[in-house]
XYZ file of C-alpha atoms in Angstrom:
264
model
C 4.803 -20.932 0.314
C 4.844 -18.720 -2.561
C 4.454 -14.675 -1.712
C 1.238 -14.211 -3.396
C -0.140 -17.670 -0.896
C 1.460 -15.381 1.841
C 0.485 -12.106 0.676
C -3.598 -13.717 0.529
C -2.932 -15.257 3.676
C -1.864 -12.545 6.031
C -4.017 -9.334 4.083
C -7.004 -11.809 5.488
C -5.962 -11.358 9.379
C -7.615 -9.015 11.818
C -6.071 -5.931 10.946
C -4.187 -5.459 14.571
C -1.838 -8.235 13.388
C -1.243 -7.506 10.332
C 2.109 -7.270 9.702
C 2.456 -4.292 7.320
C 6.090 -4.958 6.579
C 6.161 -8.128 5.653
C 2.657 -7.126 3.241
C 4.674 -4.169 1.870
C 7.953 -6.860 1.217
C 5.699 -9.113 -0.404
C 4.347 -6.724 -2.831
C 8.195 -6.597 -3.280
C 8.657 -9.766 -4.064
C 6.700 -10.313 -6.772
C 8.654 -8.206 -8.989
C 11.963 -9.170 -8.023
C 11.635 -13.393 -7.598
C 14.587 -13.817 -5.857
C 13.837 -11.419 -2.573
C 14.730 -12.372 0.723
C 11.839 -10.713 2.687
C 13.987 -12.532 6.295
C 16.703 -10.713 5.276
C 15.184 -7.203 4.494
C 13.120 -7.331 8.039
C 16.808 -7.383 9.342
C 17.481 -4.640 7.234
C 14.759 -2.676 9.647
C 15.652 -4.190 12.664
C 19.213 -2.501 11.675
C 17.965 1.015 10.983
C 15.491 0.598 13.888
C 19.371 -0.355 16.287
C 20.352 3.249 15.492
C 17.614 5.362 16.364
C 18.888 5.968 19.716
C 16.065 7.850 21.459
C 12.379 7.100 21.454
C 11.411 10.306 19.648
C 9.889 11.237 16.877
C 12.928 13.669 16.432
C 15.044 11.683 16.956
C 13.557 8.822 14.657
C 13.458 11.812 11.549
C 16.979 12.908 12.250
C 18.788 9.107 11.815
C 16.518 7.996 8.565
C 16.770 11.437 6.842
C 19.746 12.902 7.661
C 21.900 10.239 9.069
C 20.557 7.440 6.401
C 19.532 9.842 3.698
C 16.517 8.777 2.780
C 14.991 10.993 0.199
C 11.769 11.974 -1.919
C 12.552 11.128 -5.849
C 11.049 13.790 -7.061
C 13.707 12.833 -10.278
C 11.040 9.768 -11.526
C 8.167 9.525 -9.614
C 6.523 6.788 -11.321
C 9.164 4.396 -11.143
C 7.644 1.247 -10.564
C 10.780 0.851 -7.549
C 9.922 3.459 -5.608
C 6.836 1.408 -4.673
C 8.666 -1.383 -3.729
C 10.082 -1.543 -0.304
C 13.147 -3.661 -0.903
C 14.398 -1.602 -3.196
C 13.077 1.542 -1.003
C 15.901 0.735 1.630
C 18.615 -0.556 -1.076
C 17.899 2.829 -2.971
C 17.352 5.845 0.327
C 14.449 7.083 -1.885
C 10.879 6.537 -3.040
C 7.515 7.862 -2.897
C 5.904 9.230 0.222
C 4.062 6.060 1.598
C 6.774 3.782 1.061
C 9.144 6.263 2.999
C 6.009 6.032 5.466
C 6.565 2.231 5.765
C 9.898 3.262 6.695
C 9.291 5.480 9.295
C 6.299 3.267 10.659
C 8.255 0.156 11.029
C 11.591 1.478 12.023
C 9.588 3.700 14.985
C 7.631 0.238 15.893
C 10.729 -0.959 16.285
C 12.651 1.756 18.443
C 9.453 2.203 20.294
C 7.758 5.421 18.305
C 4.649 4.812 17.953
C 2.791 6.307 14.095
C 0.380 5.847 12.155
C -0.132 6.459 8.219
C -2.236 9.214 7.455
C -3.865 8.482 4.101
C -4.751 12.640 3.389
C -5.841 13.232 -0.641
C -2.910 13.208 -3.179
C 0.292 13.047 -0.531
C 0.597 10.421 2.411
C 1.866 11.708 5.781
C 2.385 10.095 9.207
C 1.459 11.068 12.072
C 1.894 10.326 15.899
C -0.391 8.108 17.825
C -2.607 9.800 20.306
C -2.840 13.433 19.123
C -5.811 14.725 18.967
C -6.528 17.161 15.489
C -6.576 20.317 17.186
C -2.786 19.712 18.237
C -1.704 17.901 15.579
C 1.673 17.379 14.353
C 2.026 15.162 10.844
C 5.210 14.629 9.462
C 6.010 14.480 5.640
C 8.440 11.399 4.770
C 8.418 12.433 1.139
C 10.115 16.186 2.632
C 12.556 15.111 4.759
C 10.518 14.420 7.949
C 9.184 18.223 7.741
C 6.450 18.721 10.095
C 2.695 20.216 8.872
C -0.010 21.372 11.302
C -3.722 21.198 10.568
C -3.789 24.277 8.298
C -0.858 23.241 5.830
C -1.871 20.186 5.352
C -6.116 22.192 4.378
C -3.537 24.520 2.097
C -2.304 21.560 0.145
C -5.890 19.982 0.046
C -6.921 22.539 -1.425
C -3.928 22.977 -3.533
C -5.443 19.513 -5.084
C -8.827 19.536 -5.020
C -9.715 23.414 -4.945
C -9.881 25.911 -2.547
C -13.725 25.579 -2.138
C -13.272 21.828 -0.917
C -14.348 21.515 2.764
C -11.663 19.666 4.354
C -12.932 16.897 6.487
C -11.613 15.680 9.834
C -11.312 12.229 8.216
C -8.245 13.110 6.002
C -5.826 13.439 8.729
C -7.168 10.679 10.830
C -4.356 7.233 11.429
C -5.161 4.566 9.137
C -4.640 0.746 9.694
C -2.129 -1.069 7.865
C -4.707 -2.564 5.036
C -5.280 0.841 3.788
C -1.849 1.626 3.291
C -1.127 -2.081 1.519
C -4.472 -1.094 -0.496
C -3.004 2.320 -1.854
C 0.585 0.902 -2.237
C -1.569 -1.552 -4.617
C -3.818 0.735 -6.152
C -0.407 3.304 -7.322
C 1.026 0.281 -8.953
C -1.705 -0.155 -10.389
C -1.564 2.697 -12.107
C 1.734 2.723 -13.169
C 0.503 -0.710 -14.962
C -1.830 0.968 -16.901
C -0.148 3.879 -17.614
C 3.127 1.499 -18.751
C 1.074 -1.538 -20.264
C 2.487 -3.737 -18.701
C -0.029 -6.605 -18.640
C 2.541 -8.775 -16.471
C 2.809 -6.665 -13.634
C -0.914 -6.573 -13.937
C -2.058 -9.265 -13.807
C -0.137 -9.819 -9.667
C -1.241 -6.467 -8.830
C -4.877 -6.896 -9.648
C -4.618 -10.167 -7.834
C -3.184 -8.731 -4.741
C -5.799 -6.111 -4.885
C -8.542 -8.508 -4.895
C -6.781 -10.337 -2.185
C -7.746 -7.450 -0.049
C -10.386 -7.231 2.696
C -13.816 -5.671 1.113
C -12.595 -5.230 -2.169
C -15.128 -4.066 -4.104
C -16.894 -6.096 -7.015
C -15.053 -4.160 -9.644
C -11.739 -5.266 -9.150
C -13.485 -8.775 -8.704
C -14.333 -9.174 -11.787
C -10.605 -7.390 -13.690
C -8.952 -10.738 -11.635
C -11.568 -13.493 -13.833
C -10.554 -10.877 -16.644
C -7.177 -11.069 -16.164
C -7.490 -15.598 -15.300
C -9.287 -15.414 -18.357
C -6.631 -13.210 -20.251
C -3.917 -16.376 -19.425
C -6.331 -18.997 -20.211
C -7.947 -20.166 -16.440
C -11.149 -20.583 -17.796
C -11.652 -22.124 -14.587
C -9.944 -19.663 -12.141
C -12.075 -17.058 -13.236
C -15.055 -18.979 -12.996
C -14.141 -19.752 -9.224
C -14.028 -15.884 -8.913
C -17.216 -14.943 -10.504
C -19.129 -17.449 -8.557
C -17.846 -16.304 -5.456
C -18.398 -12.846 -6.199
C -22.064 -14.336 -7.282
C -23.190 -15.061 -4.194
C -21.600 -12.119 -2.131
C -23.774 -9.223 -1.269
C -21.820 -7.159 -3.559
C -23.157 -8.463 -6.425
C -25.879 -6.430 -8.303
C -26.493 -8.750 -11.185
C -25.755 -12.674 -9.813
C -27.454 -13.876 -12.453
C -25.428 -12.149 -15.371
C -22.286 -12.735 -13.862
C -22.824 -16.586 -12.961
C -23.829 -17.110 -17.009
C -20.487 -15.983 -17.618
C -18.830 -17.983 -15.403
C -20.675 -20.833 -16.886
C -19.864 -20.086 -20.757
C -15.846 -19.372 -18.649
C -16.507 -23.158 -17.958
C -17.571 -24.354 -20.968
C -14.387 -23.316 -22.607
C -12.287 -25.875 -20.524
C -14.109 -28.574 -22.642
């Protein structure tokens, strides 16, 4: 199965069984066609085997001291920072991919962790902690721990001093949210670089995520039409027109008909 078809199949599974590690690697496979997903999963297994004690402290020491994982401050927007295979190879990345490494190595080592999609900076937290005694981990800063007050300070620095810090900012998020944020990061990079080929596959994967908004479906249709895949673009628009997310189904269907007419 090609990486796009495999990604779509996994992304449609129930949240509880979505494999974060494989989905992240399938994203990377779109940038590197010869990527061996099974070999990269085995690399995560090997990292987990060296953790030893089942604790957050042991996990952080193993990854950020023994193995040398570090945040890439020098070239933050390098797409390689968002590709899990490259993060495993180079031992550097952005917060969310380093968080994926932590979560997946932790899962294998018996340390239950979850992602925290805090505005502006992705973090990790231990499962089962309440928001009062909460301890968050910053994988971009060598596994440094943050309490709630430190998180509030970060959010206010980013969004302004008047912002109300919401408990949802530090709630654990599921696999679909993590993968969607990874793809949103790559979308922004592709737009900034005017990389049409990269943007095409990123939009295709974003549109495959559960609950993807109508605007992404339209972008996918536009991308397909731009590459003369008019029939597939029309299929996307017809599905969109039949969904509750579409406010103007008549106009969307008319666009689909015009695309099909271009096949003749």
